[in-house]
Structures are given as C-alpha cells and as structure tokens.
PDB file of C-alpha atoms in Angstrom:
ATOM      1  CA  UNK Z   2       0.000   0.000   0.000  1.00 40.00           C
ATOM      2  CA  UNK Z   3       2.349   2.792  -1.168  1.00 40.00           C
ATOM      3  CA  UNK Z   4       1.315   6.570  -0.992  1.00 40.00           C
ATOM      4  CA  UNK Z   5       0.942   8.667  -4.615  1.00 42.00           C
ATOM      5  CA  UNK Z   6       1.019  11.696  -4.970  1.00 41.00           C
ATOM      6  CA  UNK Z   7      -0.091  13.798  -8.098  1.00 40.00           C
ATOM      7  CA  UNK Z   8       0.269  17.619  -8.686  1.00 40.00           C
ATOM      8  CA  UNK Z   9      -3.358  18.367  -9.685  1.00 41.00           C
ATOM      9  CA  UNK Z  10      -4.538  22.222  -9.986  1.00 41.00           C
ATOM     10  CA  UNK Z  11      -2.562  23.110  -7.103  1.00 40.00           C
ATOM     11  CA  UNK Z  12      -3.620  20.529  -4.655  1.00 40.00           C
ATOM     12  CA  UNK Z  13      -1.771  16.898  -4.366  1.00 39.00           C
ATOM     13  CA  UNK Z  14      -3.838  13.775  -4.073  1.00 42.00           C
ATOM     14  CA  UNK Z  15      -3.207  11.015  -1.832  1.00 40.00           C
ATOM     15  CA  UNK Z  16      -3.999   7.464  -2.156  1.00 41.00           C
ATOM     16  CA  UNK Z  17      -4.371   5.808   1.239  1.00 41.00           C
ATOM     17  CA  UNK Z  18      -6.042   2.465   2.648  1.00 41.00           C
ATOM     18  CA  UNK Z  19      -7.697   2.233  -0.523  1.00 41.00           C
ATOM     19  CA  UNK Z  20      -9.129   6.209  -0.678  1.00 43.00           C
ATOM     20  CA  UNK Z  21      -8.682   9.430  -1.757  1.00 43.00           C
ATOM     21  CA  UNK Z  22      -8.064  12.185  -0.129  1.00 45.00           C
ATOM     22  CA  UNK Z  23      -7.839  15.745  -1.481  1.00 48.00           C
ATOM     23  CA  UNK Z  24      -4.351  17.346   0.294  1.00 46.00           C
ATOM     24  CA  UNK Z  25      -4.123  21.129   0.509  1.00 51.00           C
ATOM     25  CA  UNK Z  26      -0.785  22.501  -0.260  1.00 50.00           C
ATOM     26  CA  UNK Z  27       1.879  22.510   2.832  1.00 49.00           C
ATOM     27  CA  UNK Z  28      -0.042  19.535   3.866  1.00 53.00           C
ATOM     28  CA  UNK Z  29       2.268  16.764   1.909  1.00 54.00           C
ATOM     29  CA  UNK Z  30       4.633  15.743   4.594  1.00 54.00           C
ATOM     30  CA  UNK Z  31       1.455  15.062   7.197  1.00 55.00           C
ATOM     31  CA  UNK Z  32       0.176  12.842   4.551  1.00 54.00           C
ATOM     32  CA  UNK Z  33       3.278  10.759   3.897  1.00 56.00           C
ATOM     33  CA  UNK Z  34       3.688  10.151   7.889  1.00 50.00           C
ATOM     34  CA  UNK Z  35       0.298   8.843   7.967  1.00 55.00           C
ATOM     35  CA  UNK Z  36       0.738   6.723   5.332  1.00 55.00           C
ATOM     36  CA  UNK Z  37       3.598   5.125   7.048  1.00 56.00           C
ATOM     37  CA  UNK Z  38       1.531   4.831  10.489  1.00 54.00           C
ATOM     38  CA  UNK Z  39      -0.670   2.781   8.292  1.00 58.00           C
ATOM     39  CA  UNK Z  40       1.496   0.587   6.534  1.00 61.00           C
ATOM     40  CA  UNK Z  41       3.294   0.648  10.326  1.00 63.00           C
ATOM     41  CA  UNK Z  42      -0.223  -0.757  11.985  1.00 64.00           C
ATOM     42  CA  UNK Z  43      -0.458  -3.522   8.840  1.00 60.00           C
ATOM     43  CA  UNK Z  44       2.799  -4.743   9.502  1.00 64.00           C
ATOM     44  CA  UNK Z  45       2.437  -5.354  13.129  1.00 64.00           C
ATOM     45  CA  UNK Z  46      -0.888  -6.696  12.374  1.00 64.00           C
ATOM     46  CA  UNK Z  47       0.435  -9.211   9.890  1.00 69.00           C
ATOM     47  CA  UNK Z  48       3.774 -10.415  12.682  1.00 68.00           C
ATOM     48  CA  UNK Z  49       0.883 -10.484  15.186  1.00 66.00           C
ATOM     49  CA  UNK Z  50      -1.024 -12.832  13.032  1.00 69.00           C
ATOM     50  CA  UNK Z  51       1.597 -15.013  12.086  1.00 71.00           C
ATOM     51  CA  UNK Z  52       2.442 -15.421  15.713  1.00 71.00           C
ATOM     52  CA  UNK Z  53      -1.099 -16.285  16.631  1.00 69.00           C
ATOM     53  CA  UNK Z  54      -0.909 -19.341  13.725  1.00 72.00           C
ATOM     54  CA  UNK Z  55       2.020 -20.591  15.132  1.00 72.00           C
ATOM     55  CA  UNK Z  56       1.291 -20.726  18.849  1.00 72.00           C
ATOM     56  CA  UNK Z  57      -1.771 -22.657  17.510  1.00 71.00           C
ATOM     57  CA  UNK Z  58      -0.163 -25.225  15.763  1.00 75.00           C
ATOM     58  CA  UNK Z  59       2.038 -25.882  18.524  1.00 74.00           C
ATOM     59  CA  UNK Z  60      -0.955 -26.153  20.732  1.00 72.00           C
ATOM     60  CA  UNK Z  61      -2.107 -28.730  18.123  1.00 74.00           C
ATOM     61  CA  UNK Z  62       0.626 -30.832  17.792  1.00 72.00           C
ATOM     62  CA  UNK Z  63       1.284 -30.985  21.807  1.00 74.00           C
ATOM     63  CA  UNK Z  64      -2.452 -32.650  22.172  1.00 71.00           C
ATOM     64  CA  UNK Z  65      -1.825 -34.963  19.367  1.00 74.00           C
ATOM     65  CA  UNK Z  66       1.198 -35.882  21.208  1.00 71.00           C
ATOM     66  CA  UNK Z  67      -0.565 -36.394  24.578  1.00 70.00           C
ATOM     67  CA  UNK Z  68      -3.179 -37.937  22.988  1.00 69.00           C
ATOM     68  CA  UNK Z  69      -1.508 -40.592  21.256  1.00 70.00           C
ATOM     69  CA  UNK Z  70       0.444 -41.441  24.713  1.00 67.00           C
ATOM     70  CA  UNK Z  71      -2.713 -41.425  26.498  1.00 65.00           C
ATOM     71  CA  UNK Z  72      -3.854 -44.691  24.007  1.00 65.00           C
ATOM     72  CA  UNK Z  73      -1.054 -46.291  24.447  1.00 66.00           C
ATOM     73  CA  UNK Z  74      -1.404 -45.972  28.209  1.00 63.00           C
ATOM     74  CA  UNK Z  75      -4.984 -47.270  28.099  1.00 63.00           C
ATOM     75  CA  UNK Z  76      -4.092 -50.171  25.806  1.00 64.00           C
ATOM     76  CA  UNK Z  77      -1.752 -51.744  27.936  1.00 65.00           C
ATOM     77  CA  UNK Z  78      -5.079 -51.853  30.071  1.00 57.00           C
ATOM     78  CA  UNK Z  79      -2.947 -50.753  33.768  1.00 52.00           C
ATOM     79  CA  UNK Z  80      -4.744 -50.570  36.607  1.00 50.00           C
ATOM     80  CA  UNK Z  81      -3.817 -49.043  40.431  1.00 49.00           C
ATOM     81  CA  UNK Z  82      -3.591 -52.138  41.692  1.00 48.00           C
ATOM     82  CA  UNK Z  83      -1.285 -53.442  39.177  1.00 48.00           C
ATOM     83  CA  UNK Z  84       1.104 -49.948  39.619  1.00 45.00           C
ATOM     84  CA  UNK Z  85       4.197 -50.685  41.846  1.00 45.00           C
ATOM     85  CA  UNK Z  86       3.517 -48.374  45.010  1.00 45.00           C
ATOM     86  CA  UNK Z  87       5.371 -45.386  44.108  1.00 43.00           C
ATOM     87  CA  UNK Z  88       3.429 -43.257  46.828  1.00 44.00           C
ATOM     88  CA  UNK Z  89       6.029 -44.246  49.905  1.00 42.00           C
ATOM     89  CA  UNK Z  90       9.137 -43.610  48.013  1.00 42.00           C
ATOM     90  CA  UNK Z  91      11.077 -40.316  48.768  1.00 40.00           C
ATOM     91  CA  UNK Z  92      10.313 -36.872  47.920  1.00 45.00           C
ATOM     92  CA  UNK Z  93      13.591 -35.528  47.239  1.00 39.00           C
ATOM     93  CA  UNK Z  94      13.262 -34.771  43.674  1.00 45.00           C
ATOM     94  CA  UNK Z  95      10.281 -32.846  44.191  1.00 45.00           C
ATOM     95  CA  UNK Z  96      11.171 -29.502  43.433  1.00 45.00           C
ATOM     96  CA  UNK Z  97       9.945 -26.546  45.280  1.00 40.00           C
ATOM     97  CA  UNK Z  98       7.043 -25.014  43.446  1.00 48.00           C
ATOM     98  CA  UNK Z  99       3.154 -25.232  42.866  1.00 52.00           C
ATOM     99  CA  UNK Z 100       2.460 -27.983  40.924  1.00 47.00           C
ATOM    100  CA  UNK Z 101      -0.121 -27.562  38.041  1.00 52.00           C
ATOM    101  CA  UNK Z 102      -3.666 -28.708  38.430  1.00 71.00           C
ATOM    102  CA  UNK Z 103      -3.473 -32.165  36.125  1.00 84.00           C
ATOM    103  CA  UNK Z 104      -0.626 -34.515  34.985  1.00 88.00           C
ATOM    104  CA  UNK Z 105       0.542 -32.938  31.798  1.00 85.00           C
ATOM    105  CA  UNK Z 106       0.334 -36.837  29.922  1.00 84.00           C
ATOM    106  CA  UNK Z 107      -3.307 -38.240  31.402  1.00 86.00           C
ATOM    107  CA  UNK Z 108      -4.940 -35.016  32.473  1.00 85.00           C
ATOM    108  CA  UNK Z 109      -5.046 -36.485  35.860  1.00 85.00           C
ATOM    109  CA  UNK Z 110      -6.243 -34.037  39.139  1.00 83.00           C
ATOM    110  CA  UNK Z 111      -2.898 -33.896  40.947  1.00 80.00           C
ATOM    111  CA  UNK Z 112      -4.507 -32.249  44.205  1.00 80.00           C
ATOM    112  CA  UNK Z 113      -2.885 -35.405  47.365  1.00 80.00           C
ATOM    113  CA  UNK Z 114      -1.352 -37.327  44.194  1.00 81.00           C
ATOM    114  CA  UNK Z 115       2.851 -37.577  44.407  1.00 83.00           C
ATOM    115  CA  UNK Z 116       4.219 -36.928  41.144  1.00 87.00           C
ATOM    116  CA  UNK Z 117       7.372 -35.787  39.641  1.00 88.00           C
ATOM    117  CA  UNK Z 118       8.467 -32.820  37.657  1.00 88.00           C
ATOM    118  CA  UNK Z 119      11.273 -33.020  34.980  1.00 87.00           C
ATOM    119  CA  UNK Z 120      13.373 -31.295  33.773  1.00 88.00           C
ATOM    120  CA  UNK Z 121      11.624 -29.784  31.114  1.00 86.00           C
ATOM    121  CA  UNK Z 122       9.284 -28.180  34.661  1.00 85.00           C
ATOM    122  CA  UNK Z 123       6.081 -30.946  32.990  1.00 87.00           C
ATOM    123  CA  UNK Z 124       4.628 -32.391  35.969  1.00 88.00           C
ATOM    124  CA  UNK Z 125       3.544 -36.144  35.551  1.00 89.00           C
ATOM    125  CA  UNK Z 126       1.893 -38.309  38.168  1.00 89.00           C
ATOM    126  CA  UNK Z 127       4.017 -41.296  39.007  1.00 89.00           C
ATOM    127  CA  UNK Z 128       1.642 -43.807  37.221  1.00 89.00           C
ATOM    128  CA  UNK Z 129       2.417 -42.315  33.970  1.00 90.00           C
ATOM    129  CA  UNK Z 130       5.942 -42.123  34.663  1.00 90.00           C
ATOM    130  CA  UNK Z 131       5.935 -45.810  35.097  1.00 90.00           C
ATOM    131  CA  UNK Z 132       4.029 -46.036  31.995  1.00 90.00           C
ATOM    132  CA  UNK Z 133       7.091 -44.411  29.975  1.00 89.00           C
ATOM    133  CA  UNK Z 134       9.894 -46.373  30.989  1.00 90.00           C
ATOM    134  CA  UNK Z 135       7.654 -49.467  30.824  1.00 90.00           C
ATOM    135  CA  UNK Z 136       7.081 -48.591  26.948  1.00 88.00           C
ATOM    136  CA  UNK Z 137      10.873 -48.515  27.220  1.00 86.00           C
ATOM    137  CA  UNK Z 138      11.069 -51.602  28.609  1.00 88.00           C
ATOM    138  CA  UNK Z 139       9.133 -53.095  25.667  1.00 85.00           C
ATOM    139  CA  UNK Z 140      10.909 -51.892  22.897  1.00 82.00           C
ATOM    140  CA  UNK Z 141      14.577 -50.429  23.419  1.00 77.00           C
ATOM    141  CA  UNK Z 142      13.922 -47.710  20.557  1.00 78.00           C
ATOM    142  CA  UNK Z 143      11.911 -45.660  23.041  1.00 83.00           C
ATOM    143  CA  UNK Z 144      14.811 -45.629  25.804  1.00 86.00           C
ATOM    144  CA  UNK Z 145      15.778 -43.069  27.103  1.00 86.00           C
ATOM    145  CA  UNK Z 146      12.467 -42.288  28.159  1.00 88.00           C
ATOM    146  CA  UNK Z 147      11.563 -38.676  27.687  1.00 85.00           C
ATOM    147  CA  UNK Z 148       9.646 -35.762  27.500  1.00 87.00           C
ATOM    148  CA  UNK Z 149      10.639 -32.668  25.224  1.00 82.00           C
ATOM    149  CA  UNK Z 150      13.618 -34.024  23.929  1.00 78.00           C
ATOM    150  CA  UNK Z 151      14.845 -33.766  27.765  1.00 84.00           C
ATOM    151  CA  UNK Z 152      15.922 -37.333  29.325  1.00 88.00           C
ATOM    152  CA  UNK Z 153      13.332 -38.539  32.202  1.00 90.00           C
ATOM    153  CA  UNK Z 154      15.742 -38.542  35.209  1.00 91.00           C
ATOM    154  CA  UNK Z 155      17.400 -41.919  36.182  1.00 91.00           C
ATOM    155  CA  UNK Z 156      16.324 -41.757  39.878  1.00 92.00           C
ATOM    156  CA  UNK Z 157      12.711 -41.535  38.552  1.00 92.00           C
ATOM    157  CA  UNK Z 158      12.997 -44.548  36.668  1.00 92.00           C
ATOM    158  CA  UNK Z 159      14.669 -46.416  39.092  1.00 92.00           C
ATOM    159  CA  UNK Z 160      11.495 -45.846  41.609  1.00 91.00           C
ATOM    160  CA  UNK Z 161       8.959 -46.491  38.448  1.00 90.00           C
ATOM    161  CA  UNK Z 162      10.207 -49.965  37.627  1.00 92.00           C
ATOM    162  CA  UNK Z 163      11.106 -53.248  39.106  1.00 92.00           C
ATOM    163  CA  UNK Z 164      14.671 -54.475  39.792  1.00 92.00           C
ATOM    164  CA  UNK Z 165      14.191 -56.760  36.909  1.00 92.00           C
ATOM    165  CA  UNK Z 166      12.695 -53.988  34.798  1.00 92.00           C
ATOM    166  CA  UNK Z 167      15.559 -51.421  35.557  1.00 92.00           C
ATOM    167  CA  UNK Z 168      18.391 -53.885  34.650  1.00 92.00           C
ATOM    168  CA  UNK Z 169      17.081 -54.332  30.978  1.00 90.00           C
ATOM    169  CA  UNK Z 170      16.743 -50.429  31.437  1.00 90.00           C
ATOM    170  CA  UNK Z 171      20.056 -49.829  32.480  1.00 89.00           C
ATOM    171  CA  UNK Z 172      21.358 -52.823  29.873  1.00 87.00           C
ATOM    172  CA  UNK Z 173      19.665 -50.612  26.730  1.00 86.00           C
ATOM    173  CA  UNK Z 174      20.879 -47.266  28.141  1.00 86.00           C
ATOM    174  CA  UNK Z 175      24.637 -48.560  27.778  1.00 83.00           C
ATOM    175  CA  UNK Z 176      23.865 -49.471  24.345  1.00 75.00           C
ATOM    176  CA  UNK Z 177      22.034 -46.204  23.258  1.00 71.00           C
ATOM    177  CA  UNK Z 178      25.346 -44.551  24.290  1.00 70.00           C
ATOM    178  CA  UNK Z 179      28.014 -47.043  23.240  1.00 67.00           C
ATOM    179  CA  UNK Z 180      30.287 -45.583  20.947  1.00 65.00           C
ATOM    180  CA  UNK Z 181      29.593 -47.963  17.839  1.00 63.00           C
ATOM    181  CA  UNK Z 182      31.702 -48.662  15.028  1.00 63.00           C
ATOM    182  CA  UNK Z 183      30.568 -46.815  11.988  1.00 66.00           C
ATOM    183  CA  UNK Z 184      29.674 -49.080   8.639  1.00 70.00           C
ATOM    184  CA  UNK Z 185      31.142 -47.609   5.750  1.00 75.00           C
ATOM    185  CA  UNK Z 186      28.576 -49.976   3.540  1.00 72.00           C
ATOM    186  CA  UNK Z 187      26.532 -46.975   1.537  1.00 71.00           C
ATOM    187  CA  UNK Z 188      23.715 -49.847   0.120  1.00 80.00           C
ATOM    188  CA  UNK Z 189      21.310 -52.496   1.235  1.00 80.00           C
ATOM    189  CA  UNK Z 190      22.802 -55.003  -1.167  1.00 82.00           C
ATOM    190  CA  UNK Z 191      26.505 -54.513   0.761  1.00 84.00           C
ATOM    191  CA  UNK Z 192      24.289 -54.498   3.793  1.00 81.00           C
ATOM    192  CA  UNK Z 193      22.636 -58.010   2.516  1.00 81.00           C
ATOM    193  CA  UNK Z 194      26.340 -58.942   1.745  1.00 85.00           C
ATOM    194  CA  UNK Z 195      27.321 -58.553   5.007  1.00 82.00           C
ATOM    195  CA  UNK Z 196      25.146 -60.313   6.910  1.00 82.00           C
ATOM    196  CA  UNK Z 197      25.042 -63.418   4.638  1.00 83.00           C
ATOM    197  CA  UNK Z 198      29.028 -63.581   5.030  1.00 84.00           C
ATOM    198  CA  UNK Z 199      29.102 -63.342   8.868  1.00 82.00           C
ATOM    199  CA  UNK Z 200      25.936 -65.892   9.043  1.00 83.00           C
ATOM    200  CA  UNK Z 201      23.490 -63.206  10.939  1.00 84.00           C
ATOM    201  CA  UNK Z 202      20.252 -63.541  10.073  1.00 87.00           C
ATOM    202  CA  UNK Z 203      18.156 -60.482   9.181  1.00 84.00           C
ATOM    203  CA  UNK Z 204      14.810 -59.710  10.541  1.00 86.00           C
ATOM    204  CA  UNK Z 205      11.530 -60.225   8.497  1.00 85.00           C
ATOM    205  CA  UNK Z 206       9.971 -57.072   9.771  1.00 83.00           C
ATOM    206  CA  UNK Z 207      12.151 -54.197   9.209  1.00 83.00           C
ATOM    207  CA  UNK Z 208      15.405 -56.200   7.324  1.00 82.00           C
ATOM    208  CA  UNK Z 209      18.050 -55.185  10.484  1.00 82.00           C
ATOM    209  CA  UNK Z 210      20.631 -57.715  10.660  1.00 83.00           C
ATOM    210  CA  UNK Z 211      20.157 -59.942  13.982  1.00 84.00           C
ATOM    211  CA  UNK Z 212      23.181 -62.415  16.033  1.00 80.00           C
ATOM    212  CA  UNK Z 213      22.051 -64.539  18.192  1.00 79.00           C
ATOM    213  CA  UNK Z 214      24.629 -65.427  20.862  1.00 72.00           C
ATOM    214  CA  UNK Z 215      22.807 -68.222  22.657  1.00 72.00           C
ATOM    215  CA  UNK Z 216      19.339 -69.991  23.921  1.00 74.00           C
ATOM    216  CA  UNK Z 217      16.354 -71.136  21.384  1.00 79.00           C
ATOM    217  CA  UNK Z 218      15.755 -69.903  17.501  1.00 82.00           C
ATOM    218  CA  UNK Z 219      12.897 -67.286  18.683  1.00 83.00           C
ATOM    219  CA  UNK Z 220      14.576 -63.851  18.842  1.00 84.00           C
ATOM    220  CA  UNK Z 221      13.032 -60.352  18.782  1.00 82.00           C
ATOM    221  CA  UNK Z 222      15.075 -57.931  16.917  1.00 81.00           C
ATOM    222  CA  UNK Z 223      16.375 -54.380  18.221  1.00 74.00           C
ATOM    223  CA  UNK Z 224      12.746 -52.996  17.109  1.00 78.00           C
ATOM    224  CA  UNK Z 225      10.953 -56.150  18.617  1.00 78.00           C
ATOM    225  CA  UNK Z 226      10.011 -57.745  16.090  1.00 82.00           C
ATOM    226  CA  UNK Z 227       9.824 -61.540  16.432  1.00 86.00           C
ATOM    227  CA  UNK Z 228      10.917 -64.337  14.624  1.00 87.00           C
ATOM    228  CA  UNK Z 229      12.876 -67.718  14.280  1.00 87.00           C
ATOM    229  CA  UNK Z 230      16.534 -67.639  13.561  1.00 85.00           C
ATOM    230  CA  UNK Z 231      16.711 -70.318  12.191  1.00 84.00           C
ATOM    231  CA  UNK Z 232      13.895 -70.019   9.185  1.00 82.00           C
ATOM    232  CA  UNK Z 233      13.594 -65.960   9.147  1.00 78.00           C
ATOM    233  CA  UNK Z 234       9.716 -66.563   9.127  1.00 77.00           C
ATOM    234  CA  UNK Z 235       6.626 -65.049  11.013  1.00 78.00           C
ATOM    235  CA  UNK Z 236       5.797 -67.575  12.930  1.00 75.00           C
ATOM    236  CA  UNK Z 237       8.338 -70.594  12.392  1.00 76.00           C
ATOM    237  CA  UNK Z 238       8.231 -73.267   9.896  1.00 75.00           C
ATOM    238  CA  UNK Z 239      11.060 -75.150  10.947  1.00 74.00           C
ATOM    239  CA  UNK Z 240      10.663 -78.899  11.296  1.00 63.00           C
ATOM    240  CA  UNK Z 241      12.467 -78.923  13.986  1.00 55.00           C
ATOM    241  CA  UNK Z 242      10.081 -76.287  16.129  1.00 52.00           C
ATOM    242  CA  UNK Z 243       9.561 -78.434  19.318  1.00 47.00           C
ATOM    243  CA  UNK Z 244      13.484 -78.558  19.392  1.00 46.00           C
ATOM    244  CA  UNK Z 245      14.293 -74.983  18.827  1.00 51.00           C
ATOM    245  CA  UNK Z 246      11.646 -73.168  20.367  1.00 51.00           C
ATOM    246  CA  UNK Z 247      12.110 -75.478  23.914  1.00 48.00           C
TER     247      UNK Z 247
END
C-alpha cells in the first residue's frame, strides 16, 4: 500500500487504505507520515497474526502428542492395583514449586497425588511415569524415556520400575550410548552382503541384521520384532520347532 502523490490544480492527491483524499498545499509531509503509520499498523498486524498461527499449531501438535500417549497408556489396560507403590518412596526430587492442576500426559487431578516434575518443569503423576519407561522396557527404541527431547531422570525410573525392569533399562541405556563402530557400507545389497558372510540372520519385519549369541531360535530384533533364527519366518516353519523353540 504505497502513498501517490499527483500535482493536480494546485492541490496533491493522496492514495491511502484504498481512498482518496484531497491534500491542501503545505499539507504533503502530514500525509506521507500517515501513510507510514498505516502501513506501520499492517505490519504489526500481519507479525501479530503469524504469531497467533504458530502458537496454535504448537498447541495442536502438543495434544496430538498427549493424545496418542494417552492410548497407548490405556491399551496396555494398567490398573492401580497393578502400579508398583510409588506413593512411599522419597520426595527428594520434588522440586519446590506449585504444581499444576493435572498430569501434563493423562490429564489427571494432581490435588494429594505424588508426582514428579522433569526437567523440562512438565509435571507427571508417578503412574504415567511408570508407563514411559515401561514402553521402554518393551521396545529399546523408546529408551531413554523422555519428555521434550529432555531425558526422564534416572532416579525416577529407578522408583517407576522393578529391579528386573531397571536392569534391561540400564542394559539398553549402555547401548544407546556405546560408541559404535561406523559401517562404511553406503547400500542395502553390501548391507545383505554382510550379513550373509558373517551368518546373521536379518529380521523379516524391518530387514536389520540380527546375532544370536545363545538360547532357542525365537529372537526379537532391536525394534521387537519376532521371529525364528533359524527359518527368518513369522511364525516358524522349521521342522524342527519343538526342538528350537524349547
């Protein structure tokens, strides 16, 4: 929206916002400074717009987010009773602050329920804590558990699972940062290659290659997918099944 002026029997007219005005002579200057207030006002508008649309999508996507977690939670069909009593474990990690009103994964009244907050200052009740690094539990691609990018603490873990639990926790946590030899293979037929020549197997489900180091032919591969060594199929057709799968 730019101003124009036109020398017109003695008088300059001024195209603003979509009129015109008639602008005495002397008067230019006042003219061109409201012009710019006007294109000043759009301008703002426009940024204040733009930030509007994006503090909505990011509302958006964080309730997708929750909402998928919040399936998953009620699919693995948890009850209290089955929840390891988290309630008479310490407070130390609570930080010093007022909490929010409701567990920021399951929308859950926190008013007399102990909880946690991360790092990230998201407050989740202990049952949905448990929930995370149980996921992790089930499928070592989710560990570390976390919210925001941010780690979920290692003490709260610790408290959220069982002994048993926190070992293969602990076991997939020294993988996730083991310093791994990179391939320099740059296809999947080299890949293919490779894994035929060192007599791995590779898994039926997503093609990773797969060692197995000891006990029967069923194996679960690093994105736990299951399958028999010895065959590659889902489920086995070995002959010898009763053997291998003992």
């Amino acid at each position: 929206m730019s101003l124009e002026t036109i020398v017109k029997d003695g008088a300059y007219l001024a195209d603003v916002s979509d009129h015109t005005y008639v602008v005495e002579d002397g008067e230019e200057e006042m003219a061109r400074v409201q012009d710019c207030i006007t294109l000043s006002q759009v301008y703002a508008l426009e940024a204040q717009r733009d930030e509007i649309r994006s503090m909505e999508q990011r509302a958006i996507d964080e309730a997708i987010a929750w909402s998928l977690l919040s399936a998953e939670i009620h699919n693995m069909g948890a009850s209290r009773e089955d929840i390891i009593n988290l309630e008479s474990t310490s407070n130390v990690f609570l930080e010093e602050e007022k909490a929010p009103a409701t567990c920021c994964c399951c929308t859950e009244n926190l008013a007399g329920i102990n909880h946690r907050i991360l790092p990230c200052h998201h407050v989740f009740c202990l049952k949905c804590i448990q929930v995370l690094c149980s996921l992790g539990v089930r499928n070592r691609s989710l560990v570390p558990a976390h919210c925001c990018k941010t780690e979920i603490p290692i003490e709260f873990v610790r408290e959220a699972l069982s002994a048993e639990d926190f070992d293969t926790y602990q076991r997939y946590m020294s993988d996730h940062y083991r310093n791994w030899t990179k391939s320099d293979l740059v296809s999947d037929i080299e890949y293919g290659a490779l894994i035929k020549d060192r007599d791995w197997r590779q898994c039926p489900g997503c093609g990773v290659g797969v060692q197995k180091s000891g006990g029967c032919s069923s194996v679960r591969c690093f994105y736990g997918h299951a399958f028999c060594y010895e065959c590659g199929q889902i489920p086995c057709v070995c002959q010898h099944k009763t053997y291998l799968h003992s």
